[in-house]
JSON list of C-alpha atoms and ligand atoms in Angstrom, two decimals:
[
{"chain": "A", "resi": 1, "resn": "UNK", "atom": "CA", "xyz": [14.10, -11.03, -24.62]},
{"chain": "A", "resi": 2, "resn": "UNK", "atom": "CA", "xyz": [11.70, -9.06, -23.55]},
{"chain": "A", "resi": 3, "resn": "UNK", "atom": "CA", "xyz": [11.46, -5.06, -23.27]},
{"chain": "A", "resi": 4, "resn": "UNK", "atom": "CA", "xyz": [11.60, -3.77, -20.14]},
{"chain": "A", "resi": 5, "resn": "UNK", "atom": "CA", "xyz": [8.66, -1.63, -19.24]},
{"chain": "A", "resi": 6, "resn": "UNK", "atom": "CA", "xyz": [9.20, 1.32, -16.67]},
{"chain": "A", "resi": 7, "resn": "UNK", "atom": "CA", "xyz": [6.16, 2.26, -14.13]},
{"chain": "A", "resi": 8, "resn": "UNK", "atom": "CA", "xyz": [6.10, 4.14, -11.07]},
{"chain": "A", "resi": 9, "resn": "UNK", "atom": "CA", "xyz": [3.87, 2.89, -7.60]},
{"chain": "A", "resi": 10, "resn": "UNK", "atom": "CA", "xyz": [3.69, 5.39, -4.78]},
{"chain": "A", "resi": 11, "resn": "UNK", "atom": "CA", "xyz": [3.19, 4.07, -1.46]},
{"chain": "A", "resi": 12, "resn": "UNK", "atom": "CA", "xyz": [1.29, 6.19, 1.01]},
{"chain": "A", "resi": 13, "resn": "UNK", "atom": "CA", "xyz": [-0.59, 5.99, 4.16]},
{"chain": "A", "resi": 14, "resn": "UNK", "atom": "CA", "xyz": [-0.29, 7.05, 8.06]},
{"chain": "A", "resi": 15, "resn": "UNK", "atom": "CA", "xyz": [3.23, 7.60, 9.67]},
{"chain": "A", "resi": 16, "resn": "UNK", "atom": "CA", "xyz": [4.04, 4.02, 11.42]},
{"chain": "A", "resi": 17, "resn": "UNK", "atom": "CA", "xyz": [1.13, 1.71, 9.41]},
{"chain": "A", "resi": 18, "resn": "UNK", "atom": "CA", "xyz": [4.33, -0.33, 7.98]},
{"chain": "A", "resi": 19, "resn": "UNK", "atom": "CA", "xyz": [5.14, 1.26, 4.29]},
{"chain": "A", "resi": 20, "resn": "UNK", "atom": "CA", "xyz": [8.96, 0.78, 4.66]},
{"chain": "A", "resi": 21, "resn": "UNK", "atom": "CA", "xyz": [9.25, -2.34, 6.10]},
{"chain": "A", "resi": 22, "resn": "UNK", "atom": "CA", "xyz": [7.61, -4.15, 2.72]},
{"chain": "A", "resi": 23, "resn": "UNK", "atom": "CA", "xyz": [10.60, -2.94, 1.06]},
{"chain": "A", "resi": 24, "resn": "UNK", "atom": "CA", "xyz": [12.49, -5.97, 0.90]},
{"chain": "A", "resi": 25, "resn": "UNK", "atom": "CA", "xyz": [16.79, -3.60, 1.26]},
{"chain": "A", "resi": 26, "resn": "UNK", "atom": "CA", "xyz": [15.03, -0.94, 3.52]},
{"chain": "A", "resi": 27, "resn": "UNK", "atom": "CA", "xyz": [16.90, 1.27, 5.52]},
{"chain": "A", "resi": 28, "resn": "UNK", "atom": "CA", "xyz": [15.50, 4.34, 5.03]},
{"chain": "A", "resi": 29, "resn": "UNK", "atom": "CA", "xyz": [15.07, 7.79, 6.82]},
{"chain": "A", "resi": 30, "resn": "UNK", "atom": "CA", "xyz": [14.18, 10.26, 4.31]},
{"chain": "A", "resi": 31, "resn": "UNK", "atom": "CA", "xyz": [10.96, 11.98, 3.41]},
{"chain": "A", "resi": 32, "resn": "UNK", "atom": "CA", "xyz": [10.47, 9.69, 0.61]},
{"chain": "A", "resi": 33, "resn": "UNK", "atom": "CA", "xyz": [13.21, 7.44, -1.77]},
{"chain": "A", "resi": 34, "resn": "UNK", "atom": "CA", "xyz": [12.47, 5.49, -4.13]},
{"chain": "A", "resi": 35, "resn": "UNK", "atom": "CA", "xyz": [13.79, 2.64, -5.72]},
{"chain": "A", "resi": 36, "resn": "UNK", "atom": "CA", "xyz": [13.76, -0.35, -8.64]},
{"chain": "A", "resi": 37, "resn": "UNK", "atom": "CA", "xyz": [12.95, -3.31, -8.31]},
{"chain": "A", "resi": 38, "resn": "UNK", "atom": "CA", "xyz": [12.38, -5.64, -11.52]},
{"chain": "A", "resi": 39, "resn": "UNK", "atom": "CA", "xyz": [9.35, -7.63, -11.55]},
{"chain": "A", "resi": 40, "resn": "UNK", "atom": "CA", "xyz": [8.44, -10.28, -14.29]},
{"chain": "A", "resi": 41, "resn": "UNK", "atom": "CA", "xyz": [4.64, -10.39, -15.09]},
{"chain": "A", "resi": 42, "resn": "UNK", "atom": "CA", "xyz": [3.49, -12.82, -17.12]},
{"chain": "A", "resi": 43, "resn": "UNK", "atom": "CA", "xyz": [6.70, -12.79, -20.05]},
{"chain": "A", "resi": 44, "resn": "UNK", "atom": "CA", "xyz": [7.29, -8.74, -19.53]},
{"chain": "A", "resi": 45, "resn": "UNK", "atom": "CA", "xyz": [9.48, -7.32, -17.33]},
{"chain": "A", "resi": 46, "resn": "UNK", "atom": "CA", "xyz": [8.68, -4.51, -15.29]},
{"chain": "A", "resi": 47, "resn": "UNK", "atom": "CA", "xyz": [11.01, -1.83, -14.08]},
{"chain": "A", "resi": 48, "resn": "UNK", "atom": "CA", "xyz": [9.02, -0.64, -10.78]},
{"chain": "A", "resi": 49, "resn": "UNK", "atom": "CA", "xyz": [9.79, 2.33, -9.05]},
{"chain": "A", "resi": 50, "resn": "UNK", "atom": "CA", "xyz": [9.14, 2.31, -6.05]},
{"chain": "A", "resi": 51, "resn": "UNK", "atom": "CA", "xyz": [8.56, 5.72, -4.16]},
{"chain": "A", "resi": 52, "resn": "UNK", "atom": "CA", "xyz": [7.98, 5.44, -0.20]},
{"chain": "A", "resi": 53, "resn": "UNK", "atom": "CA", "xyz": [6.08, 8.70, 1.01]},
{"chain": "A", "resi": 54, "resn": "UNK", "atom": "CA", "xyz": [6.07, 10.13, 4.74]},
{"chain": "A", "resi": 55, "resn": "UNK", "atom": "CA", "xyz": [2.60, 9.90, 6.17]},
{"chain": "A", "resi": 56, "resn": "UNK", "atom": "CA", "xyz": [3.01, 12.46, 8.65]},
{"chain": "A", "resi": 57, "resn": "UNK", "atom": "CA", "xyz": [1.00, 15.55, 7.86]},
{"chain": "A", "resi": 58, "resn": "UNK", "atom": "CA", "xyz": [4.01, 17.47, 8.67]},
{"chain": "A", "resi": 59, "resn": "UNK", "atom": "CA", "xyz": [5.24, 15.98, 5.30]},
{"chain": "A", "resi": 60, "resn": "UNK", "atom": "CA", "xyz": [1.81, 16.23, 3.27]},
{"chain": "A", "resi": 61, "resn": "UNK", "atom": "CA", "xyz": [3.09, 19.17, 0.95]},
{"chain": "A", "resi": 62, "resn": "UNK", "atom": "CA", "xyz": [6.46, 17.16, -0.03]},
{"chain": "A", "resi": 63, "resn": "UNK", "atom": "CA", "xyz": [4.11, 14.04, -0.26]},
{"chain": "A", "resi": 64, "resn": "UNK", "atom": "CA", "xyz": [2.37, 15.78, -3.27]},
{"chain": "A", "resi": 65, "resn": "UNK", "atom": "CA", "xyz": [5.24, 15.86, -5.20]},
{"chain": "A", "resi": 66, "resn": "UNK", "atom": "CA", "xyz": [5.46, 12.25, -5.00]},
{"chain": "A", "resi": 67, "resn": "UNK", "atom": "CA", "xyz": [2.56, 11.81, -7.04]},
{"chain": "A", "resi": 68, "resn": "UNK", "atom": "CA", "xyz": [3.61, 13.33, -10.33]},
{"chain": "A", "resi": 69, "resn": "UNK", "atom": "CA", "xyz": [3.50, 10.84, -13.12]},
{"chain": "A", "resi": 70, "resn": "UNK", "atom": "CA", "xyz": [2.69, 7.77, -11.08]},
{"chain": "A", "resi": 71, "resn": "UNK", "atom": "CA", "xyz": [0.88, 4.92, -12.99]},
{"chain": "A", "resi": 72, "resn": "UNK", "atom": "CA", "xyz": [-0.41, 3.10, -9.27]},
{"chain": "A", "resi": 73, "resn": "UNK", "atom": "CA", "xyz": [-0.87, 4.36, -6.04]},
{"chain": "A", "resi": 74, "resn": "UNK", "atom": "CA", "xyz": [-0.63, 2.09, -2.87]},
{"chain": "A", "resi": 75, "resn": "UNK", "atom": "CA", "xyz": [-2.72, 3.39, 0.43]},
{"chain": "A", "resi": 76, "resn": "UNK", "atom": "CA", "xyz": [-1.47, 1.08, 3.15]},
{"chain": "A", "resi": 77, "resn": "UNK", "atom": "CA", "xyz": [-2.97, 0.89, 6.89]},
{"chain": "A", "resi": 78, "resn": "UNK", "atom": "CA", "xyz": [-2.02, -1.37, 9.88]},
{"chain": "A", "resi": 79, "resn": "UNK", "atom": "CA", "xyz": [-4.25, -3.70, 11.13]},
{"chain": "A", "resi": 80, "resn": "UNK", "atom": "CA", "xyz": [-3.24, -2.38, 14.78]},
{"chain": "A", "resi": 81, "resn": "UNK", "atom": "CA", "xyz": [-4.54, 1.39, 14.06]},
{"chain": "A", "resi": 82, "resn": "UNK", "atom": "CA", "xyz": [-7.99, 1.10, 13.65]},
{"chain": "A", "resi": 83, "resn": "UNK", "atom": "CA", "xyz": [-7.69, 4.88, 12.50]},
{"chain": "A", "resi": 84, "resn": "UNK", "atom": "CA", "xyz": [-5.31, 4.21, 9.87]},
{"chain": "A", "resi": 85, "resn": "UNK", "atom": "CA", "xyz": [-8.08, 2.79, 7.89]},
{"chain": "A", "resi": 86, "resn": "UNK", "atom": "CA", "xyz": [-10.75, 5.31, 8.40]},
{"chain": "A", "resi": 87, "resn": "UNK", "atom": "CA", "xyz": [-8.39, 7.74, 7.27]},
{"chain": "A", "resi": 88, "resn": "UNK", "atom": "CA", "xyz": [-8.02, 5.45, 4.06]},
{"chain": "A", "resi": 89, "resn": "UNK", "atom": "CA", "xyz": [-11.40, 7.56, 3.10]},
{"chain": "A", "resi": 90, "resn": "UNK", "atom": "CA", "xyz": [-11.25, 10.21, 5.17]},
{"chain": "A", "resi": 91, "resn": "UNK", "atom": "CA", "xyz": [-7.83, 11.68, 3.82]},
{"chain": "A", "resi": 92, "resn": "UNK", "atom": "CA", "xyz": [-6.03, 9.29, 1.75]},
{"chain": "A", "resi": 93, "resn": "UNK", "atom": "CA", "xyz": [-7.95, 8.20, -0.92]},
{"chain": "A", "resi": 94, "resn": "UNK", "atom": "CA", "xyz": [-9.19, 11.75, -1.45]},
{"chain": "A", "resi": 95, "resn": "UNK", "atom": "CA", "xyz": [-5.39, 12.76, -1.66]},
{"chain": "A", "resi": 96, "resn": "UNK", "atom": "CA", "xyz": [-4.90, 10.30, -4.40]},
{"chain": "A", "resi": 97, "resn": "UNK", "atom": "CA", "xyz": [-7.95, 11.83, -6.33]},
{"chain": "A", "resi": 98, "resn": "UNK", "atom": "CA", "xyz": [-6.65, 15.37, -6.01]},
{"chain": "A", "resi": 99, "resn": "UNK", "atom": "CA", "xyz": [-3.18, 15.19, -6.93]},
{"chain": "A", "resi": 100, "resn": "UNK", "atom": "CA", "xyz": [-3.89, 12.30, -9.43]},
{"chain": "A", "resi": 101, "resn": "UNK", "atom": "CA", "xyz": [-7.13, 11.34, -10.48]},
{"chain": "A", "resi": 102, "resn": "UNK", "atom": "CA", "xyz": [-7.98, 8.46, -12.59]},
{"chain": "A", "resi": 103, "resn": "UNK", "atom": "CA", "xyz": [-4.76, 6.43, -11.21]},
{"chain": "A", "resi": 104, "resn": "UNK", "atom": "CA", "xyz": [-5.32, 2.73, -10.53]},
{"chain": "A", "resi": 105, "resn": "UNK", "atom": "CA", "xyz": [-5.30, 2.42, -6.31]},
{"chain": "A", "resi": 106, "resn": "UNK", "atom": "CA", "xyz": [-4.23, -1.15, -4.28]},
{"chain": "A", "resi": 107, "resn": "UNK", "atom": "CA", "xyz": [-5.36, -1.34, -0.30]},
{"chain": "A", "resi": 108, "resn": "UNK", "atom": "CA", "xyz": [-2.61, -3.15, 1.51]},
{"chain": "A", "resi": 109, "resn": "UNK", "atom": "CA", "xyz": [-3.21, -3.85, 5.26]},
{"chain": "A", "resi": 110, "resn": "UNK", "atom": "CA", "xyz": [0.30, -4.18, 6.98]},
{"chain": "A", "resi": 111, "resn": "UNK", "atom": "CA", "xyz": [1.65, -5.54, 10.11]},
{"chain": "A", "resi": 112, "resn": "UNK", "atom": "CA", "xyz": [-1.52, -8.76, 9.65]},
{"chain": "A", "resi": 113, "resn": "UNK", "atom": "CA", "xyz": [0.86, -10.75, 12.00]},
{"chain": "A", "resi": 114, "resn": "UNK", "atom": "CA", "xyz": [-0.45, -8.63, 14.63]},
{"chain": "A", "resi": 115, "resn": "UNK", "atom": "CA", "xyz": [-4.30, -9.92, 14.40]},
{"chain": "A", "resi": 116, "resn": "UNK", "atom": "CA", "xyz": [-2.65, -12.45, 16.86]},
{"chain": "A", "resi": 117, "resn": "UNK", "atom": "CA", "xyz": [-1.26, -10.35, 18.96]},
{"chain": "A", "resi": 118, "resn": "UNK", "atom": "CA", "xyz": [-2.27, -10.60, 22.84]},
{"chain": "A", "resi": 119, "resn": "UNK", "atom": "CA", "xyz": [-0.62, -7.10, 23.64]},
{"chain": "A", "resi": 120, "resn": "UNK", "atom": "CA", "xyz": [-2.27, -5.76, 20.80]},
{"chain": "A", "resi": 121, "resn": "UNK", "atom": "CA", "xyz": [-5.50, -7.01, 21.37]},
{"chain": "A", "resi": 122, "resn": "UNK", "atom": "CA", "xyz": [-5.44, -5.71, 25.05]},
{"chain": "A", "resi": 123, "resn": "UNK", "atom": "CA", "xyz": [-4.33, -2.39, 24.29]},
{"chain": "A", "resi": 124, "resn": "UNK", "atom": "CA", "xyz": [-7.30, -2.02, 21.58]},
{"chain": "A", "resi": 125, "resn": "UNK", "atom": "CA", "xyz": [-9.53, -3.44, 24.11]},
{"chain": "A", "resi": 126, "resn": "UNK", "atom": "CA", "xyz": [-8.66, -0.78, 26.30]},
{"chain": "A", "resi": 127, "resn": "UNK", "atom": "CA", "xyz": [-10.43, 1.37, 23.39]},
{"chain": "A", "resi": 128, "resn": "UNK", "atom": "CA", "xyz": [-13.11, -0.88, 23.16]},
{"chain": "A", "resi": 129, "resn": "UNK", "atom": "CA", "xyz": [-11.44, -1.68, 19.47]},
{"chain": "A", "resi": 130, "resn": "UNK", "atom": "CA", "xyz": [-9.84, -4.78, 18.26]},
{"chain": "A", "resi": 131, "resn": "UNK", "atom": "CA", "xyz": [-7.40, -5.61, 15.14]},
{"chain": "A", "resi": 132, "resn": "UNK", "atom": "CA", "xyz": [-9.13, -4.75, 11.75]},
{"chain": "A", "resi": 133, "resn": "UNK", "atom": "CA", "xyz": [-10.19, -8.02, 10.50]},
{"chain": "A", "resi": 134, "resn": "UNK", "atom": "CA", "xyz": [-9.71, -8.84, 6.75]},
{"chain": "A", "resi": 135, "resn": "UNK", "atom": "CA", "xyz": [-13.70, -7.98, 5.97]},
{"chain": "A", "resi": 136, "resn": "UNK", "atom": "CA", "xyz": [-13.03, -4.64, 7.34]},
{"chain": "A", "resi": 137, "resn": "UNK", "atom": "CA", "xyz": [-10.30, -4.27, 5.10]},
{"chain": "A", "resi": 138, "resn": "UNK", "atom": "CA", "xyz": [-12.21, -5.95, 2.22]},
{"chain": "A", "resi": 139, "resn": "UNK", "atom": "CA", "xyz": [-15.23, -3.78, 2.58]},
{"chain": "A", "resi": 140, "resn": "UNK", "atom": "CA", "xyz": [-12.87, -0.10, 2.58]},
{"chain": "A", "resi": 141, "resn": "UNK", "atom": "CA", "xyz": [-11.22, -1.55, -0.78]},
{"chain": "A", "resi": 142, "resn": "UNK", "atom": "CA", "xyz": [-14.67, -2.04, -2.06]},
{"chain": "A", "resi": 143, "resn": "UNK", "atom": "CA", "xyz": [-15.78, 1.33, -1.08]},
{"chain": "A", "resi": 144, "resn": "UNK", "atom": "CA", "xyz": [-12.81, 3.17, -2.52]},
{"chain": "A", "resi": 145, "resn": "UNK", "atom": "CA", "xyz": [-13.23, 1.18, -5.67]},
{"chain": "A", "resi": 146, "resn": "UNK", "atom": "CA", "xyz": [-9.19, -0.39, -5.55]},
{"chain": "A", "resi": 147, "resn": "UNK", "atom": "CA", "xyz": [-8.59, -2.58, -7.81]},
{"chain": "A", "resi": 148, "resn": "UNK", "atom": "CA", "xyz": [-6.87, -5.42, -5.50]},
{"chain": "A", "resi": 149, "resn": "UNK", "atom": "CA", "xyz": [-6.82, -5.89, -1.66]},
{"chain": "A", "resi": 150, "resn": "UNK", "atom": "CA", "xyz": [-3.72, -7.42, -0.32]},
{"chain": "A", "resi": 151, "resn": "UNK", "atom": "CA", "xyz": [-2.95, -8.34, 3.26]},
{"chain": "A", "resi": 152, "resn": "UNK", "atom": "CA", "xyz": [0.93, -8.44, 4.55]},
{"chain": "A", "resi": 153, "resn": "UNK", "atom": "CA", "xyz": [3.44, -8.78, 7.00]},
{"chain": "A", "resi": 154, "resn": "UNK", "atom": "CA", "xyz": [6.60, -7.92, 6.66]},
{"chain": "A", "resi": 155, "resn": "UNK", "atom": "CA", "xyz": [7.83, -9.53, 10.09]},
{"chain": "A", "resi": 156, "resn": "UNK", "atom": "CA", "xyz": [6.72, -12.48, 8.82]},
{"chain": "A", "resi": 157, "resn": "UNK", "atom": "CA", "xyz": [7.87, -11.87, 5.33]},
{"chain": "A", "resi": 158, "resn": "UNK", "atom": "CA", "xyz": [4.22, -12.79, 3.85]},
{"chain": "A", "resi": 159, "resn": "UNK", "atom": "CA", "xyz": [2.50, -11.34, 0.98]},
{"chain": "A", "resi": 160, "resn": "UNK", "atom": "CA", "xyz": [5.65, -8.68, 0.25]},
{"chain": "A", "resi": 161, "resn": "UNK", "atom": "CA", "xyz": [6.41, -9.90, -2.68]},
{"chain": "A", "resi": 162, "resn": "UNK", "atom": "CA", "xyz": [2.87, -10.86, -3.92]},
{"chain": "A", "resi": 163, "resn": "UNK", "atom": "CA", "xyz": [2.00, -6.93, -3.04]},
{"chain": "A", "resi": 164, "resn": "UNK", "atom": "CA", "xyz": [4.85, -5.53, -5.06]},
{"chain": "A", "resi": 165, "resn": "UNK", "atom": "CA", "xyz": [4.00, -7.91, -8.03]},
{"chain": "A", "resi": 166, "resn": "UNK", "atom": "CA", "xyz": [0.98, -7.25, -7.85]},
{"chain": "A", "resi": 167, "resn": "UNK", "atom": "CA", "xyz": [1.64, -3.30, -7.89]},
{"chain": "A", "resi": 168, "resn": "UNK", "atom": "CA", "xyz": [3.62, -4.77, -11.30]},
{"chain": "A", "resi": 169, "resn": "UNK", "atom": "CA", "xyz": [0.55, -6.47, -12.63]},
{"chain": "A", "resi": 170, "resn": "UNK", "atom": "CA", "xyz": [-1.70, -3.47, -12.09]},
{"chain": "A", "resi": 171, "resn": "UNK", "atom": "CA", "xyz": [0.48, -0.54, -12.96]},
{"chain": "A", "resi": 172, "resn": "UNK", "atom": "CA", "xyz": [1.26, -2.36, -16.61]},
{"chain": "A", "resi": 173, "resn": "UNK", "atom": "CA", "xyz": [-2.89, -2.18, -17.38]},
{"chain": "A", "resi": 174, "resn": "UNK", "atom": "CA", "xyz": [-2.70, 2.02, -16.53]},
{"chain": "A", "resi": 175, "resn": "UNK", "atom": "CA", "xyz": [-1.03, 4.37, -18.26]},
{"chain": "A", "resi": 176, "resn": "UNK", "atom": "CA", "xyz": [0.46, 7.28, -16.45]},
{"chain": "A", "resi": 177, "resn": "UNK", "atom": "CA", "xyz": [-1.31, 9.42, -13.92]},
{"chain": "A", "resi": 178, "resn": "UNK", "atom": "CA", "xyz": [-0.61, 12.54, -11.75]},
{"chain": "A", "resi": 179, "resn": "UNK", "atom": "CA", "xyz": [0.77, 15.57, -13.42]},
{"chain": "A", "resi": 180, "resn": "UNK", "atom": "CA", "xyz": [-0.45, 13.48, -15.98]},
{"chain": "A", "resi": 181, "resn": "UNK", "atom": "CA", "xyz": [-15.98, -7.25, -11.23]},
{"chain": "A", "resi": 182, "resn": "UNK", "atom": "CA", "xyz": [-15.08, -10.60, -11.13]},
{"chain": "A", "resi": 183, "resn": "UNK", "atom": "CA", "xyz": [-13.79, -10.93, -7.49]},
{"chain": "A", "resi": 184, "resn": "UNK", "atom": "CA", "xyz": [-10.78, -13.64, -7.18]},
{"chain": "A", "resi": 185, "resn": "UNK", "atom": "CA", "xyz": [-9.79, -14.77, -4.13]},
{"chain": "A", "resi": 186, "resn": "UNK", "atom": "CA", "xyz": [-5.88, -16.15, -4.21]},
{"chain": "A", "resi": 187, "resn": "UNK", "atom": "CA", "xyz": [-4.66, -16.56, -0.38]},
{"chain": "A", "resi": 188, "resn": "UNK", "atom": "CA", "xyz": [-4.35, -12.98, 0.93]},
{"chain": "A", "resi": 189, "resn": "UNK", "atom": "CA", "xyz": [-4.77, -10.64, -3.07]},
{"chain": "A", "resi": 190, "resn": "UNK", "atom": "CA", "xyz": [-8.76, -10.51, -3.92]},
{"chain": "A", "resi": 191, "resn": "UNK", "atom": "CA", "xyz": [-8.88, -8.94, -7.14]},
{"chain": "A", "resi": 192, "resn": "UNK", "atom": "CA", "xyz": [-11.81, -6.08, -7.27]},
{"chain": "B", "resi": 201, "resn": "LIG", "atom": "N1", "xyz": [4.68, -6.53, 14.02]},
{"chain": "B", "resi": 201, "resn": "LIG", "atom": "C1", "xyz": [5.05, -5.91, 12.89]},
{"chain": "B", "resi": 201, "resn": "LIG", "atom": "N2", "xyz": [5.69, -4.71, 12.95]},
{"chain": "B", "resi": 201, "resn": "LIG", "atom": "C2", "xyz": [6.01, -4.09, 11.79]},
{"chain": "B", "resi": 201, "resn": "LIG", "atom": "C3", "xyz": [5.71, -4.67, 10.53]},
{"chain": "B", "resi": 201, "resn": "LIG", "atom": "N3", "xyz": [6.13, -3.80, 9.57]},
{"chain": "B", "resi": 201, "resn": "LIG", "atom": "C4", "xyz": [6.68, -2.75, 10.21]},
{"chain": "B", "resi": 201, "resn": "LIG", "atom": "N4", "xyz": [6.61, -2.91, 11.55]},
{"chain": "B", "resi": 201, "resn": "LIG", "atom": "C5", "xyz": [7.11, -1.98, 12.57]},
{"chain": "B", "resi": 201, "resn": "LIG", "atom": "O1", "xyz": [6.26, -0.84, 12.59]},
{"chain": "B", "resi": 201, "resn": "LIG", "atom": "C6", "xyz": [7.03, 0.34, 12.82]},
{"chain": "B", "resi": 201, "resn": "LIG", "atom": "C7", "xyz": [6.75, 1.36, 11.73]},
{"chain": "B", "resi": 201, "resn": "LIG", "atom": "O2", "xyz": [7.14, 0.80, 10.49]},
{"chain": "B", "resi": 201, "resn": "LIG", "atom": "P1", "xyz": [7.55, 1.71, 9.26]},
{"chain": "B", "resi": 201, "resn": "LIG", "atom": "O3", "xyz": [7.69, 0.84, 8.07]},
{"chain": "B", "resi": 201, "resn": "LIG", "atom": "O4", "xyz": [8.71, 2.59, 9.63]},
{"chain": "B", "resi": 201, "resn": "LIG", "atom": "O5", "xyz": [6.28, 2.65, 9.10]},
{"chain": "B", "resi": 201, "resn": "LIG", "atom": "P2", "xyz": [5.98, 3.77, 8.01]},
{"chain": "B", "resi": 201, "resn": "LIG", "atom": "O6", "xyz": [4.59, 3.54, 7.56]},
{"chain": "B", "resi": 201, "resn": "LIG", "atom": "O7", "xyz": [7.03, 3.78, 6.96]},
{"chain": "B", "resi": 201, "resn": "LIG", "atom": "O8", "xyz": [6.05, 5.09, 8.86]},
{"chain": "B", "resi": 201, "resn": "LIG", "atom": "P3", "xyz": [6.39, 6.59, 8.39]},
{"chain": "B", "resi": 201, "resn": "LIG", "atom": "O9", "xyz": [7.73, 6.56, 7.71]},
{"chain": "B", "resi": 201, "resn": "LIG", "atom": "O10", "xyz": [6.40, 7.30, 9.70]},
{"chain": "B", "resi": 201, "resn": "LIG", "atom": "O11", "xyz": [5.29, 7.06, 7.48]},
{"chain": "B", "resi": 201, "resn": "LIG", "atom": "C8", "xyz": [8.49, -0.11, 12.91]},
{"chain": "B", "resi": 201, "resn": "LIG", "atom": "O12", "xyz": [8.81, -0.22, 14.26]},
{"chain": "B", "resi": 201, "resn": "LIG", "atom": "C9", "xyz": [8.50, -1.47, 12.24]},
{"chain": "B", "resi": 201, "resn": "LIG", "atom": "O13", "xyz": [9.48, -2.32, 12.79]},
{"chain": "B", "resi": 201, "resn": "LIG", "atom": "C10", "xyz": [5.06, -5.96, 10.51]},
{"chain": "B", "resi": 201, "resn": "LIG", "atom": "O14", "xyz": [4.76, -6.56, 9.46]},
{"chain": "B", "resi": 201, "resn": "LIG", "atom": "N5", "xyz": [4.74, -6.51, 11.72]}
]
């Protein structure tokens, strides 16, 4: 059989872009939990820990401590806050880089079921903005240098599982972090 391997993904982004509702037993309230969840890749098996972060600033000193030995880091943002992913590289990616440089980083855009939303749509109209669109989302991963883009929604239960295997797949080619080309296209995971 084989040996288990133990990484840790941190999930981060702003306060209400969707990080707790990918986890599949959430019901959560604290600043940040974590949990396991075992995830085959390939023929190993992956213990991933799984730490949820607040993404309130009120919370960004307890966030740091999140980061400490954390192999990959995932920056979500919803695909109804248009500022949740400018502050992808206006705050969050530089976050990652400060408290632990060199980790591996996945972009995950959340709530995607609301693209189709007419509510949505009207209320961002309002703004004169409109749901991020999966280029946008493409072109921020590019720019951060991730190494996958993934595109979810947990009300719909789609891509959940593909993100946290794919958090699997990535955190097993990185060694530990923090205190410490090809482009593939598979439905909603490009590979960077
Ligand atoms: N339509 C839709 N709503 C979602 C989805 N995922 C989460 N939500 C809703 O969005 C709201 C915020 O979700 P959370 O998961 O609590 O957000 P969070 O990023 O953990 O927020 P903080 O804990 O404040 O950092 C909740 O009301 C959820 O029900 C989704 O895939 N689609």
């Amino acid at each position: 059989m084989a040996r288990k391997v133990q990484k840790k993904l941190v999930v981060i982004g702003d306060g209400g872009c969707g990080k707790v509702r990918p986890r599949p037993r959430a019901e959560l309230t604290a600043v940040f939990e974590n949990y396991v969840e075992l995830v085959a890749v390939d023929d190993r098996q992956v213990e991933l820990s799984l730490w949820d972060t607040a993404g309130q600033e009120d919370f960004d000193r307890l966030r740091s401590l999140s980061y400490e030995s954390s192999n990959i880091v995932m920056i979500c943002f919803s695909v109804d806050m248009p500022t949740s992913l400018e502050n992808v590289e206006t705050k969050w990616i530089d976050e990652v880089r400060q408290f632990c440089p060199g980790v591996k980083v996945i972009l995950t855009a959340c709530k995607c079921d609301l693209r189709e939303d007419e509510q949505v749509a009207e209320k961002l109209g309002q703004r004169s903005q409109r749901p991020t669109s999966y280029d946008e989302g493409l072109a921020v991963a590019k720019r951060i240098k991730a190494s996958r883009y993934l595109e979810c929604s947990a009300k719909e239960n789609r891509g959940v599982q593909e993100a946290i295997e794919e958090g699997a797949r990535v955190a097993l080619g990185s060694r530990a972090r923090g205190g410490g080309g090809s482009l593939r296209r598979s439905s909603r995971c490009v590979i960077l």
